[in-house]
Tab-separated table of C-alpha atoms in Angstrom:
chain	number	residue	atom	x	y	z
P	1	MET	CA	35.560	-2.097	9.257
P	2	SER	CA	31.818	-1.804	9.914
P	3	PHE	CA	29.538	-0.892	7.009
P	4	ILE	CA	27.897	1.888	9.061
P	5	GLU	CA	29.532	3.616	12.022
P	6	ILE	CA	27.754	6.176	14.186
P	7	GLU	CA	30.206	7.941	16.497
P	8	GLN	CA	28.881	10.224	19.279
P	9	VAL	CA	26.276	11.764	16.989
P	10	SER	CA	23.968	14.538	18.158
P	11	TYR	CA	21.406	16.332	16.039
P	12	ARG	CA	18.944	19.103	16.818
P	13	TYR	CA	16.133	20.089	14.486
P	14	PRO	CA	16.101	23.821	13.729
P	15	ALA	CA	13.558	25.907	15.601
P	16	GLN	CA	10.668	27.415	13.668
P	17	GLY	CA	11.846	30.740	12.298
P	18	GLY	CA	15.376	30.383	13.714
P	19	ALA	CA	16.641	30.748	17.280
P	20	ALA	CA	18.441	33.560	19.036
P	21	GLU	CA	21.386	32.724	21.256
P	22	ASN	CA	19.557	33.715	24.438
P	23	GLU	CA	16.429	31.653	23.805
P	24	LYS	CA	15.556	28.813	26.145
P	25	GLU	CA	16.773	25.344	25.243
P	26	GLU	CA	13.352	24.065	24.187
P	27	GLU	CA	12.909	27.064	21.875
P	28	LYS	CA	16.091	26.307	19.945
P	29	GLY	CA	14.649	23.188	18.342
P	30	ARG	CA	14.157	19.628	19.491
P	31	LEU	CA	17.222	17.535	20.330
P	32	ALA	CA	16.467	14.443	18.262
P	33	LEU	CA	19.756	12.554	18.748
P	34	ASP	CA	21.890	12.839	21.873
P	35	ASP	CA	25.419	11.364	21.747
P	36	VAL	CA	24.482	8.176	19.878
P	37	SER	CA	27.153	5.610	19.001
P	38	LEU	CA	26.621	2.277	17.257
P	39	SER	CA	27.902	0.193	14.375
P	40	VAL	CA	26.269	-2.067	11.799
P	41	GLU	CA	28.229	-4.808	10.092
P	42	ALA	CA	27.942	-5.495	6.367
P	43	GLY	CA	25.167	-8.016	5.720
P	44	GLU	CA	23.461	-7.559	9.096
P	45	PHE	CA	19.714	-7.335	9.558
P	46	VAL	CA	19.135	-4.726	12.267
P	47	ALA	CA	15.787	-3.608	13.693
P	48	ILE	CA	15.402	-0.153	15.256
P	49	LEU	CA	12.624	0.300	17.814
P	50	GLY	CA	11.289	3.289	19.691
P	51	THR	CA	8.148	5.281	20.323
P	52	ASN	CA	7.209	8.285	18.201
P	53	GLY	CA	9.768	11.030	18.775
P	54	SER	CA	12.433	8.631	20.068
P	55	GLY	CA	14.878	9.547	17.294
P	56	LYS	CA	14.787	6.339	15.280
P	57	SER	CA	13.789	7.952	11.959
P	58	THR	CA	16.272	10.786	12.492
P	59	LEU	CA	18.967	8.166	13.079
P	60	ALA	CA	18.012	6.402	9.848
P	61	LYS	CA	18.257	9.642	7.860
P	62	GLN	CA	21.762	10.159	9.232
P	63	MET	CA	22.748	6.775	7.810
P	64	ASN	CA	22.192	7.837	4.211
P	65	ALA	CA	23.096	11.511	4.649
P	66	LEU	CA	19.592	12.941	4.306
P	67	LEU	CA	20.511	14.654	7.581
P	68	LEU	CA	24.009	15.526	8.742
P	69	PRO	CA	25.118	15.460	12.393
P	70	ASP	CA	25.604	18.624	14.426
P	71	GLN	CA	28.256	16.759	16.396
P	72	GLY	CA	30.008	13.461	15.848
P	73	HIS	CA	30.546	11.415	12.700
P	74	VAL	CA	28.572	9.043	10.486
P	75	ARG	CA	30.616	6.782	8.216
P	76	VAL	CA	29.149	4.562	5.495
P	77	GLY	CA	31.505	2.189	3.736
P	78	GLY	CA	34.367	4.182	5.236
P	79	MET	CA	33.054	7.498	3.828
P	80	ASP	CA	32.191	10.322	6.237
P	81	THR	CA	28.892	12.125	5.623
P	82	GLN	CA	30.636	15.371	6.595
P	83	GLU	CA	32.666	15.137	3.365
P	84	THR	CA	30.512	16.881	0.760
P	85	GLU	CA	32.147	15.164	-2.200
P	86	ASP	CA	31.109	11.728	-0.853
P	87	LEU	CA	27.415	12.473	-0.239
P	88	TRP	CA	26.080	11.052	-3.510
P	89	LYS	CA	28.251	7.939	-3.221
P	90	ILE	CA	26.852	7.378	0.276
P	91	ARG	CA	23.262	7.817	-0.906
P	92	GLU	CA	23.890	5.337	-3.705
P	93	GLN	CA	25.135	2.782	-1.179
P	94	VAL	CA	22.177	3.113	1.224
P	95	GLY	CA	18.664	3.176	-0.223
P	96	MET	CA	15.590	4.180	1.752
P	97	VAL	CA	11.952	3.066	1.673
P	98	PHE	CA	9.507	5.280	3.550
P	99	GLN	CA	6.162	4.688	5.216
P	100	ASN	CA	3.917	5.880	2.385
P	101	PRO	CA	4.782	4.183	-0.927
P	102	ASP	CA	2.716	6.707	-2.909
P	103	ASN	CA	5.311	9.356	-2.035
P	104	GLN	CA	8.052	7.374	-3.794
P	105	LEU	CA	6.393	6.139	-6.990
P	106	ILE	CA	6.599	8.735	-9.739
P	107	ALA	CA	6.479	7.001	-13.140
P	108	ALA	CA	3.589	5.762	-15.271
P	109	SER	CA	4.662	2.115	-15.158
P	110	VAL	CA	6.402	-0.155	-12.670
P	111	GLU	CA	9.462	-0.768	-14.862
P	112	ASP	CA	9.859	2.965	-15.581
P	113	ASP	CA	9.721	3.692	-11.858
P	114	VAL	CA	12.414	1.119	-11.070
P	115	ALA	CA	14.542	2.486	-13.916
P	116	PHE	CA	14.333	6.075	-12.656
P	117	GLY	CA	17.331	5.896	-10.310
P	118	PRO	CA	19.811	4.244	-12.686
P	119	GLU	CA	18.756	6.634	-15.468
P	120	ASN	CA	19.633	9.590	-13.273
P	121	LEU	CA	23.030	8.045	-12.637
P	122	GLY	CA	23.675	7.894	-16.388
P	123	VAL	CA	23.712	4.094	-16.570
P	124	GLU	CA	23.683	2.685	-20.110
P	125	PRO	CA	20.192	1.675	-21.391
P	126	ALA	CA	21.088	-2.015	-21.793
P	127	GLU	CA	22.421	-2.129	-18.225
P	128	ILE	CA	19.294	-0.342	-16.952
P	129	ARG	CA	17.060	-2.964	-18.579
P	130	ARG	CA	19.117	-5.740	-16.974
P	131	ARG	CA	18.983	-4.094	-13.551
P	132	VAL	CA	15.230	-3.502	-13.757
P	133	HIS	CA	14.614	-7.128	-14.726
P	134	GLU	CA	16.798	-8.450	-11.891
P	135	ALA	CA	15.294	-6.078	-9.316
P	136	LEU	CA	11.697	-6.948	-10.230
P	137	GLU	CA	12.549	-10.658	-10.116
P	138	ALA	CA	14.090	-10.214	-6.656
P	139	VAL	CA	10.851	-8.722	-5.275
P	140	GLN	CA	8.614	-11.047	-7.342
P	141	MET	CA	6.971	-8.222	-9.280
P	142	THR	CA	8.056	-9.124	-12.837
P	143	HIS	CA	4.478	-9.832	-13.958
P	144	PHE	CA	3.518	-6.279	-12.997
P	145	ARG	CA	6.306	-4.545	-14.931
P	146	THR	CA	3.906	-2.722	-17.306
P	147	ALA	CA	1.269	-1.980	-14.657
P	148	ALA	CA	0.497	1.516	-13.404
P	149	PRO	CA	1.927	1.831	-9.866
P	150	HIS	CA	-1.174	3.609	-8.526
P	151	LEU	CA	-3.260	0.507	-9.301
P	152	LEU	CA	-1.146	-1.780	-7.104
P	153	SER	CA	-1.852	-2.800	-3.534
P	154	GLY	CA	0.100	-1.175	-0.699
P	155	GLY	CA	2.368	-4.190	-0.277
P	156	GLN	CA	3.057	-4.341	-4.020
P	157	LYS	CA	3.910	-0.626	-4.080
P	158	GLN	CA	6.445	-1.092	-1.304
P	159	ARG	CA	8.011	-4.007	-3.165
P	160	VAL	CA	8.366	-1.762	-6.224
P	161	ALA	CA	10.027	0.864	-4.023
P	162	ILE	CA	12.446	-1.813	-2.786
P	163	ALA	CA	13.123	-2.836	-6.395
P	164	GLY	CA	14.005	0.775	-7.179
P	165	ALA	CA	16.663	0.698	-4.464
P	166	LEU	CA	18.004	-2.652	-5.694
P	167	ALA	CA	18.337	-1.288	-9.230
P	168	MET	CA	20.687	1.345	-7.817
P	169	ARG	CA	22.955	-1.527	-6.694
P	170	THR	CA	22.530	-0.392	-3.114
P	171	LYS	CA	24.540	-2.230	-0.454
P	172	GLY	CA	22.238	-1.234	2.395
P	173	LEU	CA	18.488	-0.732	2.629
P	174	ILE	CA	16.669	1.328	5.253
P	175	LEU	CA	12.958	0.666	5.689
P	176	ASP	CA	11.367	3.406	7.792
P	177	GLU	CA	8.020	2.058	9.043
P	178	ALA	CA	7.561	0.564	5.573
P	179	THR	CA	4.706	-1.708	6.704
P	180	ALA	CA	2.920	0.770	8.997
P	181	MET	CA	0.211	1.669	6.459
P	182	LEU	CA	-0.331	-1.866	5.172
P	183	ASP	CA	-2.878	-4.555	6.001
P	184	PRO	CA	-1.628	-7.901	7.405
P	185	GLN	CA	-1.249	-9.421	3.934
P	186	GLY	CA	0.744	-6.421	2.724
P	187	ARG	CA	2.988	-6.553	5.795
P	188	THR	CA	3.662	-10.239	5.173
P	189	GLU	CA	4.478	-9.570	1.506
P	190	VAL	CA	6.991	-6.855	2.362
P	191	MET	CA	8.578	-8.746	5.256
P	192	ASP	CA	8.980	-11.908	3.167
P	193	CYS	CA	10.517	-9.815	0.384
P	194	VAL	CA	12.987	-8.130	2.747
P	195	ARG	CA	14.053	-11.410	4.333
P	196	ARG	CA	14.501	-13.034	0.930
P	197	ILE	CA	16.749	-10.326	-0.538
P	198	HIS	CA	18.732	-10.197	2.697
P	199	GLU	CA	19.358	-13.948	2.586
P	200	GLU	CA	19.967	-14.192	-1.160
P	201	GLN	CA	21.901	-10.976	-1.802
P	202	GLY	CA	23.463	-10.255	1.585
P	203	ILE	CA	22.225	-6.654	1.605
P	204	THR	CA	22.480	-4.853	4.932
P	205	ILE	CA	18.970	-4.185	6.272
P	206	LEU	CA	18.026	-1.455	8.764
P	207	TYR	CA	14.396	-2.020	9.635
P	208	ILE	CA	12.440	0.564	11.639
P	209	THR	CA	9.150	-0.827	12.876
P	210	HIS	CA	6.427	-0.692	15.522
P	211	PHE	CA	5.637	-4.382	14.957
P	212	MET	CA	7.563	-6.459	17.482
P	213	GLU	CA	7.065	-9.702	15.536
P	214	GLU	CA	8.967	-8.121	12.634
P	215	ALA	CA	11.793	-6.931	14.887
P	216	ALA	CA	12.082	-10.442	16.323
P	217	LEU	CA	13.345	-11.657	12.923
P	218	ALA	CA	16.403	-9.352	12.960
P	219	ASP	CA	19.973	-10.279	13.848
P	220	ARG	CA	20.170	-7.404	16.350
P	221	VAL	CA	17.819	-4.836	17.824
P	222	PHE	CA	18.545	-1.206	18.735
P	223	VAL	CA	16.093	0.577	21.066
P	224	MET	CA	15.898	4.384	20.990
P	225	HIS	CA	14.341	6.598	23.678
P	226	ASP	CA	14.397	10.401	23.896
P	227	GLY	CA	17.170	10.615	21.331
P	228	LYS	CA	19.433	8.107	23.077
P	229	LEU	CA	20.353	4.521	22.290
P	230	VAL	CA	19.211	2.771	25.474
P	231	LEU	CA	19.324	-0.932	24.557
P	232	GLN	CA	20.997	-3.095	21.963
P	233	GLY	CA	21.394	-6.826	21.568
P	234	LYS	CA	19.967	-9.943	19.968
P	235	PRO	CA	16.159	-10.134	19.813
P	236	ARG	CA	15.943	-12.819	22.507
P	237	GLU	CA	18.031	-10.693	24.859
P	238	ILE	CA	16.014	-7.540	24.199
P	239	PHE	CA	12.541	-9.067	24.384
P	240	ALA	CA	13.413	-10.967	27.549
P	241	ARG	CA	13.418	-7.494	29.182
P	242	GLY	CA	9.698	-7.059	28.706
P	243	GLN	CA	9.042	-4.885	31.749
P	244	GLU	CA	11.846	-2.507	30.804
P	245	LEU	CA	10.507	-2.226	27.240
P	246	LYS	CA	7.040	-1.446	28.556
P	247	ARG	CA	8.428	1.335	30.713
P	248	LEU	CA	9.857	2.760	27.487
P	249	GLY	CA	6.408	2.655	25.893
P	250	LEU	CA	7.123	-0.427	23.784
P	251	ASP	CA	5.669	-3.904	23.662
P	252	VAL	CA	7.002	-7.419	23.130
P	253	PRO	CA	5.993	-10.061	20.571
P	254	PHE	CA	2.695	-11.759	21.385
P	255	ALA	CA	4.377	-15.143	21.885
P	256	ALA	CA	6.869	-13.638	24.361
P	257	GLU	CA	4.052	-11.955	26.296
P	258	LEU	CA	1.935	-15.117	26.441
P	259	GLY	CA	4.973	-17.187	27.427
P	260	ALA	CA	5.645	-14.820	30.342
P	261	ARG	CA	2.038	-15.091	31.526
P	262	LEU	CA	2.164	-18.886	31.360
P	263	ARG	CA	5.339	-18.845	33.462
P	264	GLN	CA	3.496	-16.718	36.025
P	265	GLU	CA	0.873	-19.469	36.173
P	266	GLY	CA	3.578	-21.989	37.034
P	267	LEU	CA	4.114	-23.604	33.632
P	268	ALA	CA	7.710	-24.432	32.687
P	269	ILE	CA	7.876	-22.223	29.583
P	270	PRO	CA	11.490	-21.124	28.978
P	271	LYS	CA	12.424	-17.469	28.585
P	272	GLY	CA	13.432	-16.207	25.153
P	273	ILE	CA	10.344	-17.377	23.279
P	274	LEU	CA	9.781	-15.086	20.281
P	275	THR	CA	7.476	-16.790	17.780
P	276	LYS	CA	4.126	-18.548	17.899
P	277	GLU	CA	5.787	-21.653	16.509
P	278	GLU	CA	8.306	-21.766	19.361
P	279	LEU	CA	5.579	-21.267	21.952
P	280	ALA	CA	3.409	-23.974	20.393
P	281	ALA	CA	6.333	-26.411	20.456
P	282	GLU	CA	7.005	-25.745	24.163
P	283	CYS	CA	3.318	-26.152	25.031
P	284	ALA	CA	3.264	-29.428	23.106
P	285	LYS	CA	6.230	-30.682	25.143
P	286	LEU	CA	4.395	-29.854	28.387
P	287	TYR	CA	1.291	-31.626	27.098
P	288	VAL	CA	3.212	-34.792	26.270
P	289	ASP	CA	5.206	-34.705	29.542
P	290	ARG	CA	2.034	-34.361	31.612
P	291	ALA	CA	0.456	-37.272	29.769
P	292	ALA	CA	3.538	-39.403	30.425
P	293	ARG	CA	3.518	-38.563	34.154
P	294	LYS	CA	-0.154	-39.523	34.383
P	295	GLY	CA	0.387	-42.675	32.412
P	296	GLY	CA	-1.998	-41.527	29.699
P	297	ASN	CA	-1.812	-40.999	25.968
P	298	ALA	CA	-1.402	-37.443	24.774
P	299	GLU	CA	-2.836	-38.295	21.361
P	300	ASN	CA	-6.071	-39.402	23.038
P	301	GLY	CA	-6.229	-36.343	25.274
P	302	ASP	CA	-5.433	-38.343	28.417
P	303	CYS	CA	-3.084	-35.775	29.966
P	304	PHE	CA	-5.802	-33.789	31.778
């Protein structure tokens, strides 16, 4: 059984002030999800892409029962979000980290903030201390345990927010544009943290992002457009469809874009390039091959 199952889910946001039955369709509220079906296996790292208004954040909120479907079913760990008695169990299983970390940090110290969730669940104090210690170690924030959260950098704040979810013993973690407000260093800190806990703890990751290089690190990619799931597959499969992604208002990783342009210039760069390291390796092969054909030495720059 999949960890998360989305079955023919549709969801419409309520119209401002309510909607009469005879109002036009657009006046009844925006259709944010339109017959979406997908599944996420336990331990997967899934990226969700889409332009603003595509439905990706609405989909994420369905996965931990912050929103409930108008039609269809959402099941998490076999529990249906339509079953009221299971809602808190579902929310315990799937934590969520939002775009602005300041909206999630509420305590006077880092360790108190991480402890907030388990305390509300009635966990014993000794167990809370153990969970807080383990969670801060997992995100490499132990040295900041007594610091005031508002004094931390953006990347550090997001790592504390992740630690708060880990302390809840969550089995899945949704990050909704969690690096959008961060500088490059902060984005690297958060991405490294997410990859590390995924590899070491096997937590299911659902990663919503506008940064294609981040999505390229996922096991699978889902692409949303106008409330529909329009593409899904492995990153190499998805980003090989660069023109289609651009028609959807999306981009591709820089290395994939540059590789495509080099192919247009006649260079034998294979499709499916995703990272700068892969592109550099392929360019190096071409450099050495050209030197060999010319009878020169690539180390001495004799290939041109």
